[in-house]
Amino acid sequence: MTQTLTGSTFSVSAAAPADQVAATYAALAWTEATAAEILDYQGPKPEWNTRTDETYNAAAKAEKKTTRSMGAEVVVLLEYLKANSAFWDIITTADLASPGLLSCRFAHANGTDFRYFQAQVKSSGEIQGSADNILQRDIVLLPQVEPVKVDA
């Protein structure tokens, strides 16, 4: 379901944090899409892989957690000014590089809740434009680390 998250921001950085903690992510230089409105954001959803535990009798089976994965893809749909090339230059560079790892920051509209994570760019493409230089772009990212949450 597409939703408008007016006031929220999505930013990227070509740099990697020194540690996976909020303070090192916050210290990075971030590039934000100018005048961007996030039309849809489906953030990282880490999940556990499971296996059936058959050490019990045949009638009672249980699912046990085995490993934790980064979960589904992160999908971001943005509407932005065509003139903001710095944001897309970073995404394009990361997409062409190996392994193409980007630091990402999603900031909620309240300005105090953040989600930081690192991801590879799976795809990024313009999906529609208009005569007034406002474009829409769909970005699909593959999370590579556990997200770091900062809630006020």
PDB file of C-alpha atoms in Angstrom:
ATOM      1  CA  MET A   1       0.000   0.000   0.000  1.00  0.00           C
ATOM      2  CA  THR A   2       1.485   3.328  -1.034  1.00  0.00           C
ATOM      3  CA  GLN A   3       1.432   6.006   1.633  1.00  0.00           C
ATOM      4  CA  THR A   4       2.707   9.553   1.746  1.00  0.00           C
ATOM      5  CA  LEU A   5       5.162  10.181   4.548  1.00  0.00           C
ATOM      6  CA  THR A   6       5.282  13.975   4.283  1.00  0.00           C
ATOM      7  CA  GLY A   7       8.142  15.491   6.254  1.00  0.00           C
ATOM      8  CA  SER A   8      10.147  12.266   6.443  1.00  0.00           C
ATOM      9  CA  THR A   9      13.489  12.134   4.657  1.00  0.00           C
ATOM     10  CA  PHE A  10      15.633   9.471   3.019  1.00  0.00           C
ATOM     11  CA  SER A  11      19.377  10.112   2.763  1.00  0.00           C
ATOM     12  CA  VAL A  12      22.422   8.198   1.588  1.00  0.00           C
ATOM     13  CA  SER A  13      26.145   8.331   2.271  1.00  0.00           C
ATOM     14  CA  ALA A  14      28.964   6.712   0.328  1.00  0.00           C
ATOM     15  CA  ALA A  15      30.924   6.396   3.592  1.00  0.00           C
ATOM     16  CA  ALA A  16      30.608   3.519   6.042  1.00  0.00           C
ATOM     17  CA  PRO A  17      30.236   4.017   9.800  1.00  0.00           C
ATOM     18  CA  ALA A  18      33.167   2.984  11.998  1.00  0.00           C
ATOM     19  CA  ASP A  19      30.813   0.878  14.153  1.00  0.00           C
ATOM     20  CA  GLN A  20      27.199  -0.205  13.907  1.00  0.00           C
ATOM     21  CA  VAL A  21      25.956   2.349  16.445  1.00  0.00           C
ATOM     22  CA  ALA A  22      23.803   5.445  16.007  1.00  0.00           C
ATOM     23  CA  ALA A  23      26.565   7.950  16.873  1.00  0.00           C
ATOM     24  CA  THR A  24      28.890   6.763  14.090  1.00  0.00           C
ATOM     25  CA  TYR A  25      26.059   6.753  11.555  1.00  0.00           C
ATOM     26  CA  ALA A  26      25.010  10.269  12.663  1.00  0.00           C
ATOM     27  CA  ALA A  27      28.586  11.535  12.111  1.00  0.00           C
ATOM     28  CA  LEU A  28      28.540  10.617   8.409  1.00  0.00           C
ATOM     29  CA  ALA A  29      28.041  13.243   5.714  1.00  0.00           C
ATOM     30  CA  TRP A  30      24.536  12.616   4.349  1.00  0.00           C
ATOM     31  CA  THR A  31      23.101  13.560   0.974  1.00  0.00           C
ATOM     32  CA  GLU A  32      19.351  14.038   1.032  1.00  0.00           C
ATOM     33  CA  ALA A  33      17.066  14.209  -1.975  1.00  0.00           C
ATOM     34  CA  THR A  34      16.209  17.904  -2.392  1.00  0.00           C
ATOM     35  CA  ALA A  35      12.519  18.692  -1.884  1.00  0.00           C
ATOM     36  CA  ALA A  36      11.889  14.968  -1.755  1.00  0.00           C
ATOM     37  CA  GLU A  37       8.641  13.556  -0.575  1.00  0.00           C
ATOM     38  CA  ILE A  38       8.662   9.928   0.320  1.00  0.00           C
ATOM     39  CA  LEU A  39       5.672   8.386  -1.374  1.00  0.00           C
ATOM     40  CA  ASP A  40       6.323   4.920   0.005  1.00  0.00           C
ATOM     41  CA  TYR A  41       8.911   3.373   2.324  1.00  0.00           C
ATOM     42  CA  GLN A  42       9.152  -0.296   3.221  1.00  0.00           C
ATOM     43  CA  GLY A  43      12.142  -0.478   5.542  1.00  0.00           C
ATOM     44  CA  PRO A  44      14.368  -3.374   6.535  1.00  0.00           C
ATOM     45  CA  LYS A  45      12.580  -6.194   8.321  1.00  0.00           C
ATOM     46  CA  PRO A  46      15.138  -8.602   9.785  1.00  0.00           C
ATOM     47  CA  GLU A  47      13.743 -12.067  10.350  1.00  0.00           C
ATOM     48  CA  TRP A  48      14.745 -15.410  11.769  1.00  0.00           C
ATOM     49  CA  ASN A  49      15.205 -18.496   9.619  1.00  0.00           C
ATOM     50  CA  THR A  50      13.730 -21.549  11.313  1.00  0.00           C
ATOM     51  CA  ARG A  51      13.946 -25.295  11.217  1.00  0.00           C
ATOM     52  CA  THR A  52      11.653 -27.992  12.556  1.00  0.00           C
ATOM     53  CA  ASP A  53      12.913 -29.434  15.816  1.00  0.00           C
ATOM     54  CA  GLU A  54      12.312 -33.179  15.609  1.00  0.00           C
ATOM     55  CA  THR A  55      13.915 -34.103  18.909  1.00  0.00           C
ATOM     56  CA  TYR A  56      10.433 -34.343  20.419  1.00  0.00           C
ATOM     57  CA  ASN A  57       8.079 -37.241  19.810  1.00  0.00           C
ATOM     58  CA  ALA A  58       6.451 -37.485  16.385  1.00  0.00           C
ATOM     59  CA  ALA A  59       3.217 -35.791  17.537  1.00  0.00           C
ATOM     60  CA  ALA A  60       4.855 -32.639  18.889  1.00  0.00           C
ATOM     61  CA  LYS A  61       6.955 -30.630  16.467  1.00  0.00           C
ATOM     62  CA  ALA A  62       8.391 -27.186  17.161  1.00  0.00           C
ATOM     63  CA  GLU A  63       9.999 -24.494  15.051  1.00  0.00           C
ATOM     64  CA  LYS A  64      13.406 -23.352  16.310  1.00  0.00           C
ATOM     65  CA  LYS A  65      15.274 -20.197  15.328  1.00  0.00           C
ATOM     66  CA  THR A  66      18.505 -20.923  13.493  1.00  0.00           C
ATOM     67  CA  THR A  67      19.987 -17.858  11.815  1.00  0.00           C
ATOM     68  CA  ARG A  68      18.913 -14.261  11.443  1.00  0.00           C
ATOM     69  CA  SER A  69      18.686 -12.758   7.975  1.00  0.00           C
ATOM     70  CA  MET A  70      18.259  -9.152   6.910  1.00  0.00           C
ATOM     71  CA  GLY A  71      14.834 -10.007   5.524  1.00  0.00           C
ATOM     72  CA  ALA A  72      13.074  -8.558   2.547  1.00  0.00           C
ATOM     73  CA  GLU A  73      14.246  -5.824   0.245  1.00  0.00           C
ATOM     74  CA  VAL A  74      13.944  -2.181   1.233  1.00  0.00           C
ATOM     75  CA  VAL A  75      11.761  -0.309  -1.243  1.00  0.00           C
ATOM     76  CA  VAL A  76      11.715   3.489  -1.394  1.00  0.00           C
ATOM     77  CA  LEU A  77       9.553   5.507  -3.776  1.00  0.00           C
ATOM     78  CA  LEU A  78      10.603   9.152  -3.936  1.00  0.00           C
ATOM     79  CA  GLU A  79       9.346  12.236  -5.703  1.00  0.00           C
ATOM     80  CA  TYR A  80      12.185  14.713  -6.200  1.00  0.00           C
ATOM     81  CA  LEU A  81      13.534  17.660  -8.144  1.00  0.00           C
ATOM     82  CA  LYS A  82      15.342  16.636 -11.321  1.00  0.00           C
ATOM     83  CA  ALA A  83      18.144  19.126 -10.577  1.00  0.00           C
ATOM     84  CA  ASN A  84      19.426  17.189  -7.529  1.00  0.00           C
ATOM     85  CA  SER A  85      22.134  15.105  -9.172  1.00  0.00           C
ATOM     86  CA  ALA A  86      24.359  14.548  -6.098  1.00  0.00           C
ATOM     87  CA  PHE A  87      21.894  12.127  -4.501  1.00  0.00           C
ATOM     88  CA  TRP A  88      21.574  10.045  -7.669  1.00  0.00           C
ATOM     89  CA  ASP A  89      25.302  10.194  -8.406  1.00  0.00           C
ATOM     90  CA  ILE A  90      25.921   8.430  -5.085  1.00  0.00           C
ATOM     91  CA  ILE A  91      23.326   5.746  -5.831  1.00  0.00           C
ATOM     92  CA  THR A  92      24.646   5.239  -9.379  1.00  0.00           C
ATOM     93  CA  THR A  93      28.245   5.011  -8.137  1.00  0.00           C
ATOM     94  CA  ALA A  94      27.277   2.481  -5.475  1.00  0.00           C
ATOM     95  CA  ASP A  95      25.238   0.512  -7.980  1.00  0.00           C
ATOM     96  CA  LEU A  96      28.219   0.220 -10.342  1.00  0.00           C
ATOM     97  CA  ALA A  97      30.819  -0.373  -7.618  1.00  0.00           C
ATOM     98  CA  SER A  98      31.594  -3.646  -5.940  1.00  0.00           C
ATOM     99  CA  PRO A  99      30.051  -4.374  -3.500  1.00  0.00           C
ATOM    100  CA  GLY A 100      28.149  -1.109  -3.912  1.00  0.00           C
ATOM    101  CA  LEU A 101      27.465  -0.626  -0.214  1.00  0.00           C
ATOM    102  CA  LEU A 102      25.544   2.500   0.783  1.00  0.00           C
ATOM    103  CA  SER A 103      24.847   3.854   4.237  1.00  0.00           C
ATOM    104  CA  CYS A 104      21.173   4.806   4.428  1.00  0.00           C
ATOM    105  CA  ARG A 105      19.143   6.936   6.818  1.00  0.00           C
ATOM    106  CA  PHE A 106      15.389   7.148   7.092  1.00  0.00           C
ATOM    107  CA  ALA A 107      14.225  10.019   9.297  1.00  0.00           C
ATOM    108  CA  HIS A 108      10.628  10.127  10.458  1.00  0.00           C
ATOM    109  CA  ALA A 109       8.721  13.402  10.128  1.00  0.00           C
ATOM    110  CA  ASN A 110       9.064  14.078  13.883  1.00  0.00           C
ATOM    111  CA  GLY A 111      12.796  14.674  13.317  1.00  0.00           C
ATOM    112  CA  THR A 112      13.867  12.503  16.250  1.00  0.00           C
ATOM    113  CA  ASP A 113      13.278   8.914  15.101  1.00  0.00           C
ATOM    114  CA  PHE A 114      15.897   7.518  12.719  1.00  0.00           C
ATOM    115  CA  ARG A 115      16.645   4.171  11.067  1.00  0.00           C
ATOM    116  CA  TYR A 116      20.206   3.616   9.859  1.00  0.00           C
ATOM    117  CA  PHE A 117      21.364   0.653   7.787  1.00  0.00           C
ATOM    118  CA  GLN A 118      23.808  -0.352   5.071  1.00  0.00           C
ATOM    119  CA  ALA A 119      22.594  -1.856   1.829  1.00  0.00           C
ATOM    120  CA  GLN A 120      23.497  -2.755  -1.713  1.00  0.00           C
ATOM    121  CA  VAL A 121      21.546  -1.136  -4.535  1.00  0.00           C
ATOM    122  CA  LYS A 122      19.528  -3.785  -6.347  1.00  0.00           C
ATOM    123  CA  SER A 123      17.805  -1.363  -8.710  1.00  0.00           C
ATOM    124  CA  SER A 124      17.048   2.312  -9.116  1.00  0.00           C
ATOM    125  CA  GLY A 125      14.974   3.741 -11.909  1.00  0.00           C
ATOM    126  CA  GLU A 126      12.845   6.678 -12.904  1.00  0.00           C
ATOM    127  CA  ILE A 127       9.220   5.645 -13.125  1.00  0.00           C
ATOM    128  CA  GLN A 128       7.569   8.867 -14.223  1.00  0.00           C
ATOM    129  CA  GLY A 129       8.251  12.523 -14.717  1.00  0.00           C
ATOM    130  CA  SER A 130       6.469  15.737 -15.468  1.00  0.00           C
ATOM    131  CA  ALA A 131       7.069  19.026 -17.229  1.00  0.00           C
ATOM    132  CA  ASP A 132       7.908  20.847 -13.980  1.00  0.00           C
ATOM    133  CA  ASN A 133      11.116  18.865 -13.277  1.00  0.00           C
ATOM    134  CA  ILE A 134       9.528  16.684 -10.573  1.00  0.00           C
ATOM    135  CA  LEU A 135      10.367  13.017 -11.057  1.00  0.00           C
ATOM    136  CA  GLN A 136       9.520   9.780  -9.298  1.00  0.00           C
ATOM    137  CA  ARG A 137      12.135   7.138  -8.663  1.00  0.00           C
ATOM    138  CA  ASP A 138      11.889   3.637  -7.290  1.00  0.00           C
ATOM    139  CA  ILE A 139      14.920   2.403  -5.302  1.00  0.00           C
ATOM    140  CA  VAL A 140      15.276  -1.229  -4.228  1.00  0.00           C
ATOM    141  CA  LEU A 141      17.995  -1.966  -1.652  1.00  0.00           C
ATOM    142  CA  LEU A 142      19.304  -5.206  -0.166  1.00  0.00           C
ATOM    143  CA  PRO A 143      20.119  -4.687   3.554  1.00  0.00           C
ATOM    144  CA  GLN A 144      23.536  -6.013   4.580  1.00  0.00           C
ATOM    145  CA  VAL A 145      23.581  -5.213   8.300  1.00  0.00           C
ATOM    146  CA  GLU A 146      21.104  -5.120  11.159  1.00  0.00           C
ATOM    147  CA  PRO A 147      19.307  -1.741  11.190  1.00  0.00           C
ATOM    148  CA  VAL A 148      20.187   0.715  13.974  1.00  0.00           C
ATOM    149  CA  LYS A 149      17.154   2.439  15.477  1.00  0.00           C
ATOM    150  CA  VAL A 150      17.081   5.773  17.289  1.00  0.00           C
ATOM    151  CA  ASP A 151      13.728   6.513  18.921  1.00  0.00           C
ATOM    152  CA  ALA A 152      13.133   9.654  20.939  1.00  0.00           C
TER     153      ALA A 152
END
